[in-house]
Coordinates of C-alpha atoms in Angstrom, one line a residue:
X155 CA -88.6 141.3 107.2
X156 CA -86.0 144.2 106.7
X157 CA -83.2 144.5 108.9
X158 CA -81.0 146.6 106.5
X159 CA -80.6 149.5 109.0
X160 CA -80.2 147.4 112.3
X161 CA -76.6 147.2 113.6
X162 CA -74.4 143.6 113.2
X163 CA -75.0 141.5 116.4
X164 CA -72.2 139.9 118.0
X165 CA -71.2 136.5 117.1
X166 CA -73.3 134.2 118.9
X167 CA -70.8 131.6 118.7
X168 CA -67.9 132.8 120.2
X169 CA -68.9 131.5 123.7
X170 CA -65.2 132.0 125.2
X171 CA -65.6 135.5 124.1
X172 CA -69.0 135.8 126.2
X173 CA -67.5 133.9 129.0
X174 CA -64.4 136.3 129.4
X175 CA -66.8 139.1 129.1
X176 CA -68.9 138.1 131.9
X177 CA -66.2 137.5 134.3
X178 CA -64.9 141.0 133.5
X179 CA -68.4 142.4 134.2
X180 CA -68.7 140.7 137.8
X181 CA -65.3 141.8 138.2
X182 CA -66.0 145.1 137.7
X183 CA -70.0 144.7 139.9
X184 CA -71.6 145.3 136.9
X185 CA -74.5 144.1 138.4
X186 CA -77.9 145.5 139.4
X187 CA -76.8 145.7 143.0
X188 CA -73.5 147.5 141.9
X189 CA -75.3 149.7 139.4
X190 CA -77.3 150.8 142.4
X191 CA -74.4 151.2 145.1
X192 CA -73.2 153.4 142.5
X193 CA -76.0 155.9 140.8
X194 CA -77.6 156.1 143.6
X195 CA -81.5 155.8 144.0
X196 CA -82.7 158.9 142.5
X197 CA -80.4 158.3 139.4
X198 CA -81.5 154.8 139.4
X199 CA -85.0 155.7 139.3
X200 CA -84.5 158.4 136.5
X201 CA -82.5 156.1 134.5
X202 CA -85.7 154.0 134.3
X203 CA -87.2 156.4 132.9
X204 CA -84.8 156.7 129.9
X205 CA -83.7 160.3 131.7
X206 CA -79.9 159.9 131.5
X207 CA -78.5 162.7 133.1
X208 CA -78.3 161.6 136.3
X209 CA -76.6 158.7 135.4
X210 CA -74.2 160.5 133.0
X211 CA -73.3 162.6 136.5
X212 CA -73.1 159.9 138.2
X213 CA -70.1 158.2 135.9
X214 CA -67.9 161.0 135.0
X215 CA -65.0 159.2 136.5
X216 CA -63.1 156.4 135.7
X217 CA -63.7 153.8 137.5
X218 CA -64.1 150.6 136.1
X219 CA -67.8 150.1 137.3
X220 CA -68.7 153.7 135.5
X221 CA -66.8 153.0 132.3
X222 CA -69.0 149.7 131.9
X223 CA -72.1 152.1 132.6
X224 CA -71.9 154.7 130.6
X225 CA -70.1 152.1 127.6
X226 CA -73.3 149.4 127.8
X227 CA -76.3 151.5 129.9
X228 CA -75.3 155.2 128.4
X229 CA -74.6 153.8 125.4
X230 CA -71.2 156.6 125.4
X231 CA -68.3 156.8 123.5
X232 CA -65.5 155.5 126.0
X233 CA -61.3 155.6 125.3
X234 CA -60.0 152.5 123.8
X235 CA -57.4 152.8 126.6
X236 CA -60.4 152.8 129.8
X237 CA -61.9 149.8 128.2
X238 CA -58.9 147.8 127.5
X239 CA -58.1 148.3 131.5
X240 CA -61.7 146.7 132.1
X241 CA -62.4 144.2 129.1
X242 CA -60.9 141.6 126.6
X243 CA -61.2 144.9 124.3
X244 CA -59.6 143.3 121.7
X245 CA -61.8 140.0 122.0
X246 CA -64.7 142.1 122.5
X247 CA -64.1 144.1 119.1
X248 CA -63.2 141.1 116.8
X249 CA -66.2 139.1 117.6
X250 CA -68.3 142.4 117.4
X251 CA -69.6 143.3 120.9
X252 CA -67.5 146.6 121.0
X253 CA -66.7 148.6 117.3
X254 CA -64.3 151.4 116.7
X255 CA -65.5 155.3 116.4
X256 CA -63.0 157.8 115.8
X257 CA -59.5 157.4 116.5
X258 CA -58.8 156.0 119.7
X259 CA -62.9 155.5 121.2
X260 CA -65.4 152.2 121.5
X261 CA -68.9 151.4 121.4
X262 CA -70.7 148.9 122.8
X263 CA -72.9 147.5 119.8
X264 CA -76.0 146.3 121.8
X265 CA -77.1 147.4 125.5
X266 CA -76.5 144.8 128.2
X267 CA -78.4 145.2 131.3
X268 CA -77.3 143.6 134.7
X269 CA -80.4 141.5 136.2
X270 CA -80.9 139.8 138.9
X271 CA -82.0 136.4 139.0
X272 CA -84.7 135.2 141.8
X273 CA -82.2 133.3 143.6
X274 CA -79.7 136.5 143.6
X275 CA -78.3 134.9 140.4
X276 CA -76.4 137.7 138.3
X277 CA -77.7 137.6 134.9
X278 CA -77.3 140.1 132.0
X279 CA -80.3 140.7 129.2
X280 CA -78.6 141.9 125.7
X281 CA -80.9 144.1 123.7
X282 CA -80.8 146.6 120.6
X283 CA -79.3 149.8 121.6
X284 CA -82.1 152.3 123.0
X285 CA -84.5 149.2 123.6
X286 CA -84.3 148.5 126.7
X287 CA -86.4 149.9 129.2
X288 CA -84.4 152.5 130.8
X289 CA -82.0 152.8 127.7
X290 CA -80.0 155.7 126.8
X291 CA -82.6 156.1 123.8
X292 CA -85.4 154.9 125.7
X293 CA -87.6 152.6 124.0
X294 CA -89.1 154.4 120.7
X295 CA -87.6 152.9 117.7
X296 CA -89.8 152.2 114.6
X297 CA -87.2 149.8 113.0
X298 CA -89.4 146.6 112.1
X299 CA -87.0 144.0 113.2
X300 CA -85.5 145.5 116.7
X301 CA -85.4 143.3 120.1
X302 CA -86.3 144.8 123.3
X303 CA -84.7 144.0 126.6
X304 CA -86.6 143.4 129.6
X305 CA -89.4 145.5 131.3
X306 CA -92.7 145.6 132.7
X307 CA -94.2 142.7 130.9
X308 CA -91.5 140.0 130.7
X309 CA -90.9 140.8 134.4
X310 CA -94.2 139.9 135.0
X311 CA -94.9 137.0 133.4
X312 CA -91.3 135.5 134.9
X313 CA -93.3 136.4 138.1
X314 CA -96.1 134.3 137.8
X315 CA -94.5 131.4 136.4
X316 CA -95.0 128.4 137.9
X317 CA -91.5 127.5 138.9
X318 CA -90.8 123.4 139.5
X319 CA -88.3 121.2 138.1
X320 CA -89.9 120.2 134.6
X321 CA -88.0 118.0 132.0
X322 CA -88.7 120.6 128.6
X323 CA -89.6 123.9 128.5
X324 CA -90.7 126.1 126.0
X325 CA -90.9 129.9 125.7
X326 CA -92.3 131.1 122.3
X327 CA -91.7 134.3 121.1
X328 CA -88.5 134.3 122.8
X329 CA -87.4 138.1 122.5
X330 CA -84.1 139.1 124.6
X331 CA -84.5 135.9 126.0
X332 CA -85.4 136.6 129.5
X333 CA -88.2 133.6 130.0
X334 CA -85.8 130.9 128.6
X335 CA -83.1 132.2 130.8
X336 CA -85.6 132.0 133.5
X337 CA -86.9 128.2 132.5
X338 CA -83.0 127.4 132.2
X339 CA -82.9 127.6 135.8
X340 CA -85.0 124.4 136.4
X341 CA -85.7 123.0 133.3
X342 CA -83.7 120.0 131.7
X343 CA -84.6 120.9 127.6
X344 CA -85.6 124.7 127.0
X345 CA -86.9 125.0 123.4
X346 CA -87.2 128.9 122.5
X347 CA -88.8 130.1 119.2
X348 CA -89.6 133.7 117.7
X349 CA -90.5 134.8 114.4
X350 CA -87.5 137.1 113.9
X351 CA -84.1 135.4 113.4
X352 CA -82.4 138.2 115.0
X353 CA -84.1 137.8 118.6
X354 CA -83.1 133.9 118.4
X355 CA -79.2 135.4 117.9
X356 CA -79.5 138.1 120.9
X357 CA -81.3 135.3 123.2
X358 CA -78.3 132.9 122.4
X359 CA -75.9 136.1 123.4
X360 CA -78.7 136.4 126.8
X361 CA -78.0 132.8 127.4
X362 CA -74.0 132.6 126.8
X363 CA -73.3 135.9 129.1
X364 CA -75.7 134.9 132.1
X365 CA -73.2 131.8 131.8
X366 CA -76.7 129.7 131.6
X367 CA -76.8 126.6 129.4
X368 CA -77.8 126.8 125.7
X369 CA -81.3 126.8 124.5
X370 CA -82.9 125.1 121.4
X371 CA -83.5 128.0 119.4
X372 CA -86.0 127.6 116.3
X373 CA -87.7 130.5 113.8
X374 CA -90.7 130.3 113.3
X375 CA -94.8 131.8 114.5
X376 CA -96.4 130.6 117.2
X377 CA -96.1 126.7 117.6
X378 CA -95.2 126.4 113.8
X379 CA -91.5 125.3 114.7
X380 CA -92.7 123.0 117.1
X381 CA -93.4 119.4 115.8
X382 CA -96.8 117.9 115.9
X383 CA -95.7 115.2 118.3
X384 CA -93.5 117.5 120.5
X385 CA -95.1 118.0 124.4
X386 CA -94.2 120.5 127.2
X387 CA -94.5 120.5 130.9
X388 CA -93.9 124.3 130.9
X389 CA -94.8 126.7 128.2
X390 CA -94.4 130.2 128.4
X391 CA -95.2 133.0 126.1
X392 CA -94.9 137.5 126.4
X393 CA -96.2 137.5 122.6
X394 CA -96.9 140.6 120.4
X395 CA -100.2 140.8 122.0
X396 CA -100.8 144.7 120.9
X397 CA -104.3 145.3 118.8
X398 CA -102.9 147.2 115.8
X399 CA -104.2 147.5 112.7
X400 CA -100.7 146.7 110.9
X401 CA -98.0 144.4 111.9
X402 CA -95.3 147.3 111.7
X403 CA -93.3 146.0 114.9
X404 CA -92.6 143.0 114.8
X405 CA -91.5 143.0 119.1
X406 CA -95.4 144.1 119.4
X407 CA -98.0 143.5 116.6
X408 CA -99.3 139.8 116.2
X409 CA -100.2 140.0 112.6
X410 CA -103.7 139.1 113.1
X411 CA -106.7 140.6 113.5
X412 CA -107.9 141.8 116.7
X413 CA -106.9 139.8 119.6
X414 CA -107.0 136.4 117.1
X415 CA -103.3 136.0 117.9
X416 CA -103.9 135.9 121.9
X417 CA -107.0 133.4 121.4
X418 CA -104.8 131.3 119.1
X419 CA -101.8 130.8 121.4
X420 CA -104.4 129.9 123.7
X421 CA -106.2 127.3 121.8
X422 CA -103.6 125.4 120.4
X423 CA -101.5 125.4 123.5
X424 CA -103.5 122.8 125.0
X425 CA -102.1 119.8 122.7
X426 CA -98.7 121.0 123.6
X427 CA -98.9 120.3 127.4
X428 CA -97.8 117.1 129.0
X429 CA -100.7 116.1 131.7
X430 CA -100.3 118.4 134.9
X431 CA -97.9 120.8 132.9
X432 CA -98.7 125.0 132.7
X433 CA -98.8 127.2 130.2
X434 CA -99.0 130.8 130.7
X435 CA -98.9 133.8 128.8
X436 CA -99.4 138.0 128.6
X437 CA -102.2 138.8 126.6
X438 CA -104.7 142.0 125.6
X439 CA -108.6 141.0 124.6
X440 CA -110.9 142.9 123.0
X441 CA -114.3 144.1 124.9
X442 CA -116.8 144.2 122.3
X443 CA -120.2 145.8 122.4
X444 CA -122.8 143.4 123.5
X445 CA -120.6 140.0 124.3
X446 CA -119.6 139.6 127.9
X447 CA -115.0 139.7 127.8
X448 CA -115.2 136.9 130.4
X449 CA -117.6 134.3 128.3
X450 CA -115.1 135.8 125.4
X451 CA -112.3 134.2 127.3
X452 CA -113.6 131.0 128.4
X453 CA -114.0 130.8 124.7
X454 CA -110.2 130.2 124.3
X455 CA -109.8 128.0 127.0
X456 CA -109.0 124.8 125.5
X457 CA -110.6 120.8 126.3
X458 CA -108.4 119.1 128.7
X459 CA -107.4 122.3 130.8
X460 CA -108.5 124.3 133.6
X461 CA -107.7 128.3 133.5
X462 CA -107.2 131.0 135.5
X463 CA -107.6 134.5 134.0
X464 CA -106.9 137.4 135.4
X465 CA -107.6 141.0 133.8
X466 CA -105.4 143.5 135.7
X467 CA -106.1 146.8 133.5
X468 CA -108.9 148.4 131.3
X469 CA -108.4 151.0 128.5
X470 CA -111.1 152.7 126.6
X471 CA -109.7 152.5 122.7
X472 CA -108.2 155.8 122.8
X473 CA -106.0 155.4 125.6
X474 CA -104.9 152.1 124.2
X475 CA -103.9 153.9 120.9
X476 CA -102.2 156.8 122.5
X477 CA -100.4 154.3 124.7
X478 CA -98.9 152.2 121.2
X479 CA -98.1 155.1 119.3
X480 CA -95.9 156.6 121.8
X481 CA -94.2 153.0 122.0
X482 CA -93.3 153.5 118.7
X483 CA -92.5 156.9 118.8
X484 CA -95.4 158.2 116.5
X485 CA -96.1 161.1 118.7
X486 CA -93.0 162.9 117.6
X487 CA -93.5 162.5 113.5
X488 CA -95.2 164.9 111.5
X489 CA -98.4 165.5 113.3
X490 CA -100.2 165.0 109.7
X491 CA -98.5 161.3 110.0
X492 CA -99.1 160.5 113.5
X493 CA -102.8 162.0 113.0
X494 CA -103.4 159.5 110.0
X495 CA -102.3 156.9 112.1
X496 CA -104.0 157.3 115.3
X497 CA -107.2 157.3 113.0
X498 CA -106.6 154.3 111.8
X499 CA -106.2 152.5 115.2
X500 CA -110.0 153.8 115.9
X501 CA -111.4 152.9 112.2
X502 CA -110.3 149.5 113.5
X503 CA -111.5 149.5 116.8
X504 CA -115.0 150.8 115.6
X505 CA -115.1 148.4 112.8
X506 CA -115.4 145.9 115.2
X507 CA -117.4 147.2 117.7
X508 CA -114.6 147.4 120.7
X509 CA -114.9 149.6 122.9
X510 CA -112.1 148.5 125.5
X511 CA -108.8 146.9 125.4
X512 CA -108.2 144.8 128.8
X513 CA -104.6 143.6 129.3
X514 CA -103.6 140.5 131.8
X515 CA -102.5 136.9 132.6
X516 CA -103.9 133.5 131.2
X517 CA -103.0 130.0 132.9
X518 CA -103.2 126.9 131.3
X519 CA -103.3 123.5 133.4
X520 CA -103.3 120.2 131.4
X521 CA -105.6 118.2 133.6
X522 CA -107.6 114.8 133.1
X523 CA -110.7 116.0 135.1
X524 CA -114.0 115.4 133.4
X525 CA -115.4 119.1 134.4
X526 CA -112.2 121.8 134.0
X527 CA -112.6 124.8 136.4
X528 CA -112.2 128.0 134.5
X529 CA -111.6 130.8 136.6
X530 CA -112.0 134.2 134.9
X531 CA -112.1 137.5 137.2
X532 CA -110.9 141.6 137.0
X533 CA -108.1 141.7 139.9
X534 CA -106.7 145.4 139.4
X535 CA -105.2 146.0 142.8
X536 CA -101.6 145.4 143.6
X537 CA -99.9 141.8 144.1
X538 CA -97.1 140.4 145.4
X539 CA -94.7 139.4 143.1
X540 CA -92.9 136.4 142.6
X541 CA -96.3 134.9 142.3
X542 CA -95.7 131.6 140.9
X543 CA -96.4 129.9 144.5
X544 CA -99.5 131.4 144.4
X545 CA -100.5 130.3 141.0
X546 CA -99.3 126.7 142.0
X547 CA -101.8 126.5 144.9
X548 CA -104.7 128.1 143.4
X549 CA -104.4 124.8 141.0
X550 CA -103.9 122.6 144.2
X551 CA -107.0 123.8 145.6
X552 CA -109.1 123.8 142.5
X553 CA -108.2 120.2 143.2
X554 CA -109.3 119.8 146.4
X555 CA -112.7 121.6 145.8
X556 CA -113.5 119.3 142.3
X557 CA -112.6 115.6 145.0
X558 CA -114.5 117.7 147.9
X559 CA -118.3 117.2 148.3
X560 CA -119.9 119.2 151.2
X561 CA -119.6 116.1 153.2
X562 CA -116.1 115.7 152.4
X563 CA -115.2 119.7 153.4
X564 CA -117.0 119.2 157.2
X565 CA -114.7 116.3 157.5
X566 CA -111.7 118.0 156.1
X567 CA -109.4 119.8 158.4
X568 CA -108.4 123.3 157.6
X569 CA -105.6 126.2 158.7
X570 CA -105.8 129.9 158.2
X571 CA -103.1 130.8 155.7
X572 CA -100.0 133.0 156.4
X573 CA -100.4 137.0 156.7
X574 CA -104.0 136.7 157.1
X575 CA -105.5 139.1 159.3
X576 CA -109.0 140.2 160.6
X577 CA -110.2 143.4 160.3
X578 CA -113.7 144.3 162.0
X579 CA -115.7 147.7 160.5
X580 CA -118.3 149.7 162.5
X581 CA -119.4 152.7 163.8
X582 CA -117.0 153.9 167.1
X583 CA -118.7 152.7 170.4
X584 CA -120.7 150.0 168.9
X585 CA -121.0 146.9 170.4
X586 CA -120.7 144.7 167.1
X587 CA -119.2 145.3 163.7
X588 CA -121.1 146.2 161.1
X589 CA -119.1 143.4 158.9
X590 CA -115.9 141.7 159.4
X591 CA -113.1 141.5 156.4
X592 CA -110.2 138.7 156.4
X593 CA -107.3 140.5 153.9
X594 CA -104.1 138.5 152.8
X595 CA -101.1 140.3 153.0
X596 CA -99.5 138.1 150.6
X597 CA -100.2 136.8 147.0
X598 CA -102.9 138.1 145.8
X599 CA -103.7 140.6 148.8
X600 CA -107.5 139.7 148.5
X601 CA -109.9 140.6 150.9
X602 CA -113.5 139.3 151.5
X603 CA -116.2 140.1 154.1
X604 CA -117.6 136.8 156.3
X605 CA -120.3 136.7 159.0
X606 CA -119.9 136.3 162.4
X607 CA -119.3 132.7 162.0
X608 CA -117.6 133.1 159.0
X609 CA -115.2 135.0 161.1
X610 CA -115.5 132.7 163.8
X611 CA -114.8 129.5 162.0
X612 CA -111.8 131.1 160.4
X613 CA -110.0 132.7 163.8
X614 CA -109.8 129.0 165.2
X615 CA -108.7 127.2 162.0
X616 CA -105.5 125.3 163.0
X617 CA -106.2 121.8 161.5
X618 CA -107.0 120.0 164.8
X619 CA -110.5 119.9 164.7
X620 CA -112.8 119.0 161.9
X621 CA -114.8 121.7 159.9
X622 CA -118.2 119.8 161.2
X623 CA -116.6 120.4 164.8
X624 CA -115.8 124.0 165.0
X625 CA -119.4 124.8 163.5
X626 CA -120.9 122.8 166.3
X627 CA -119.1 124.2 169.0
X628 CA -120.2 127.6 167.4
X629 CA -123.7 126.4 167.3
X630 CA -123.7 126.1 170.6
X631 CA -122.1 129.7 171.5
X632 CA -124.5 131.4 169.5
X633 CA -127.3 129.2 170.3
X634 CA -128.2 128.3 166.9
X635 CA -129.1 124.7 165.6
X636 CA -125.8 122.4 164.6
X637 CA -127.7 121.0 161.8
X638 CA -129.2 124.5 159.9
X639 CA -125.3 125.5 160.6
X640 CA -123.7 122.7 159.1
X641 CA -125.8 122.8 156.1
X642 CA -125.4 126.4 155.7
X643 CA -121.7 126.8 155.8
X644 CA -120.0 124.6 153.7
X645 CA -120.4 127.4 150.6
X646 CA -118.8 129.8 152.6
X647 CA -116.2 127.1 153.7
X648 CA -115.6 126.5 149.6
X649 CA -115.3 130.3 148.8
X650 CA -113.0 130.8 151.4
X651 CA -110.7 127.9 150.3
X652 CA -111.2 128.7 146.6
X653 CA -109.6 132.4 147.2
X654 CA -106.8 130.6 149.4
X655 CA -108.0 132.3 153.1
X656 CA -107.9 128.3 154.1
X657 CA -106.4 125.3 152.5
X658 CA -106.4 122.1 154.0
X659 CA -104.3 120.9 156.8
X660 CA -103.6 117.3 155.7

């Protein structure tokens, strides 16, 4: 791997340096609440979408607050004389964040982001100048080696992490280091691997300026660094998960062919996990012609685990090339170049017979059940994020349901979930609904039709009475036979638990 025209990193082991630092940030609210106060919302928005010049408007004073911006976000030459009123300048320059242009200006060498933490913690992701999302530069840059800051992805897998005190952690494929600064937060040991030596050295600079503890950091693909008899409770993984037919970015393309690199991660994360311990990744899959994409996944599941898989997006093959190409800023080369390459994404695509790209979440739950549940499903519509909660009780409930015979779920006592509401459709004036639709305004936000009694069983769900009781007492309002009712509903009952509408009241 060739890093020959990247920029020197700062030194990852001057933590004094890094600690100074940070304190002159917060001084300054250099921090995503500050950046916002100041920009302002429009220029806030723009900026995260790499347009700059509402943000350059926005800092053409001198405060200290707009020096940091446009030094670290804008990515601007800034006075030697502004930045020593702000920073350790001379600090800054000898252990390499700042260097020296002309006579009497700074740079910052790498971009550092303010980010908020989930608990309102004030964090700061260090990246490779222009790649972050939202960077001067935008991201675009075809240098093999380069390390992106945070953005959709990582954001999103931090979101669905299941977050519990754990004794080790491990996030592979570490990047900028935002899931290890995440597992940091409630994980004794945090273990943190990546093929390219100089994401390990702008994780530990992540780590150091968020003022969280130090991580483990090893080089190395997938769970090669890790040793045979080394176990997680946590692991967590954004990989290169783009189908390419080269491995030109290393931030991006796995390597392997096809998806082989997603369904590898999956299958040999299973001996990694401590009993009861998650791991969960990012990952694209390849929809081939004539194989179902959900047996395809359940193929990767690995023995010992139940899964949950959730495919949020779809792209035929051309949209998925167009989308990678642009990442990499192909789309402004010579058109002969970028033409050449685009037709090599599809000779590969149609060499294996794929005609879509689907893009979403896997988890992994080390269990010692004899039958693993293996939940596979499309779920495009929006969420609410953090969802980590969320993915926590769908495992509690997978559970329930496996100990839970229909016997067991008349005697069980249940409670409506929070933000559930009822919602009843028919024609104006009628006397009943045509159907009736319980939506969650939380989580997942899924909504599902039920019958009358369905509906009925559900409204009254508080955990006093028993499942068996509510359905006789509804038997008798409807004048339908208890028996035919109980033995009827208990699959309803299951679904309605399994999608989290009800969860047990002990």
């Amino acid at each position: 791997m060739s890093h020959t025209s990247l920029p020197p990193l700062p030194s990852s082991d001057r933590v004094d340096v890094a600690a100074r630092l940070r304190d002159a940030l917060l001084g300054a609210s250099f921090t995503a609440d500050g950046m916002l106060d100041l920009l302002g919302a429009p220029a806030y928005a723009a900026l995260a979408r790499s347009e700059t010049v509402p943000a350059l408007r926005a800092t053409r004073g001198d405060t200290p607050l707009e020096t940091l911006v446009r030094l670290f976000l804008l990515q601007q030459p800034v006075p030697h004389a502004r930045v020593a009123d702000v920073l350790p300048v001379e600090d800054c320059l000898q252990s390499g964040w700042l260097s020296r242009v002309g006579g009497d200006e700074v740079t910052a060498t790498v971009d550092v982001r303010p980010y908020g933490g989930p608990a309102g913690e004030d964090w700061f992701i260090v990246s490779d100048l222009g790649c972050a999302v939202g960077g001067a530069g935008g991201i675009g840059s075809r240098e093999e080696g380069v390390v992106l800051g945070v953005g959709g992805a990582s954001t999103t897998l931090a979101g669905i992490t299941v977050r519990e005190p754990v004794a080790a952690a491990l996030d592979l494929g570490t990047g900028s280091g935002i899931q290890a600064l995440h597992a940091a937060q409630h994980a004794t040991r945090v273990t943190a691997t990546d093929l390219n030596p100089r994401a390990l050295h702008i994780t530990a600079l992540t780590l150091a300026l968020s003022g969280a503890p130090a991580a483990d950091l090893r080089e190395g693909s997938l769970f090669e660094p890790v040793a045979d008899d080394e176990t997680y409770d946590l692991i967590v993984s954004n990989p290169p998960f783009v189908i390419s037919p080269d491995a030109r970015l290393t931030y991006r393309d796995g390597g392997m062919g096809g998806d082989d690199l997603c369904r590898t991660l999956v299958q040999q994360a299973g001996d990694r996990l401590n009993e009861g311990g998650y791991a969960q990744f990012l990952a694209n899959w390849q929809h081939v012609e004539g194989e179902d994409w959900q047996e395809r996944l359940r193929s990767w599941v690995p023995r010992g685990c139940d899964a949950w898989i959730v495919q949020r997006e779809v792209q035929d093959i051309t949209q998925y090339a167009e989308l990678w190409l642009r990442d990499a800023g192909d789309h402004r080369s010579d058109p002969a170049e970028y033409q050449a390459r685009y037709d090599a994404w599809l000779d590969e695509f149609e060499a294996r017979k794929v005609k879509a790209v689907g893009f979403g979440w896997i988890t992994l739950r080390r269990t010692a059940a004899a039958e693993p549940s293996i939940t596979v499903e499309e779920w495009p519509h929006p969420v609410e994020q953090p969802l980590g909660d969320t993915v926590r009780a769908h495992f509690a409930r997978v559970d329930f349901l496996r100990a839970s015979d229909d016997a067991a779920l008349l005697a069980g006592h249940f409670r409506l979930t929070a933000e559930v509401v009822q919602e009843q459709v028919g024609l104006p004036g009628a006397e009943d609904p045509e159907h009736v639709v319980l939506r969650q305004n939380r989580g997942m936000r899924r909504a599902t039709k039920v019958d009358t009694v369905g509906a009925g069983f559900a409204g009254v769900c508080d955990g006093t009475l028993s499942a068996g009781r509510i359905l006789d007492a509804i038997a008798k309002l409807v004048g339908e036979d208890p028996v035919l009712l109980r033995d009827r509903t208990p699959g309803q009952i299951r679904l309605l638990v399994e999608q989290g509408f009800l969860e047990p009241a002990e």
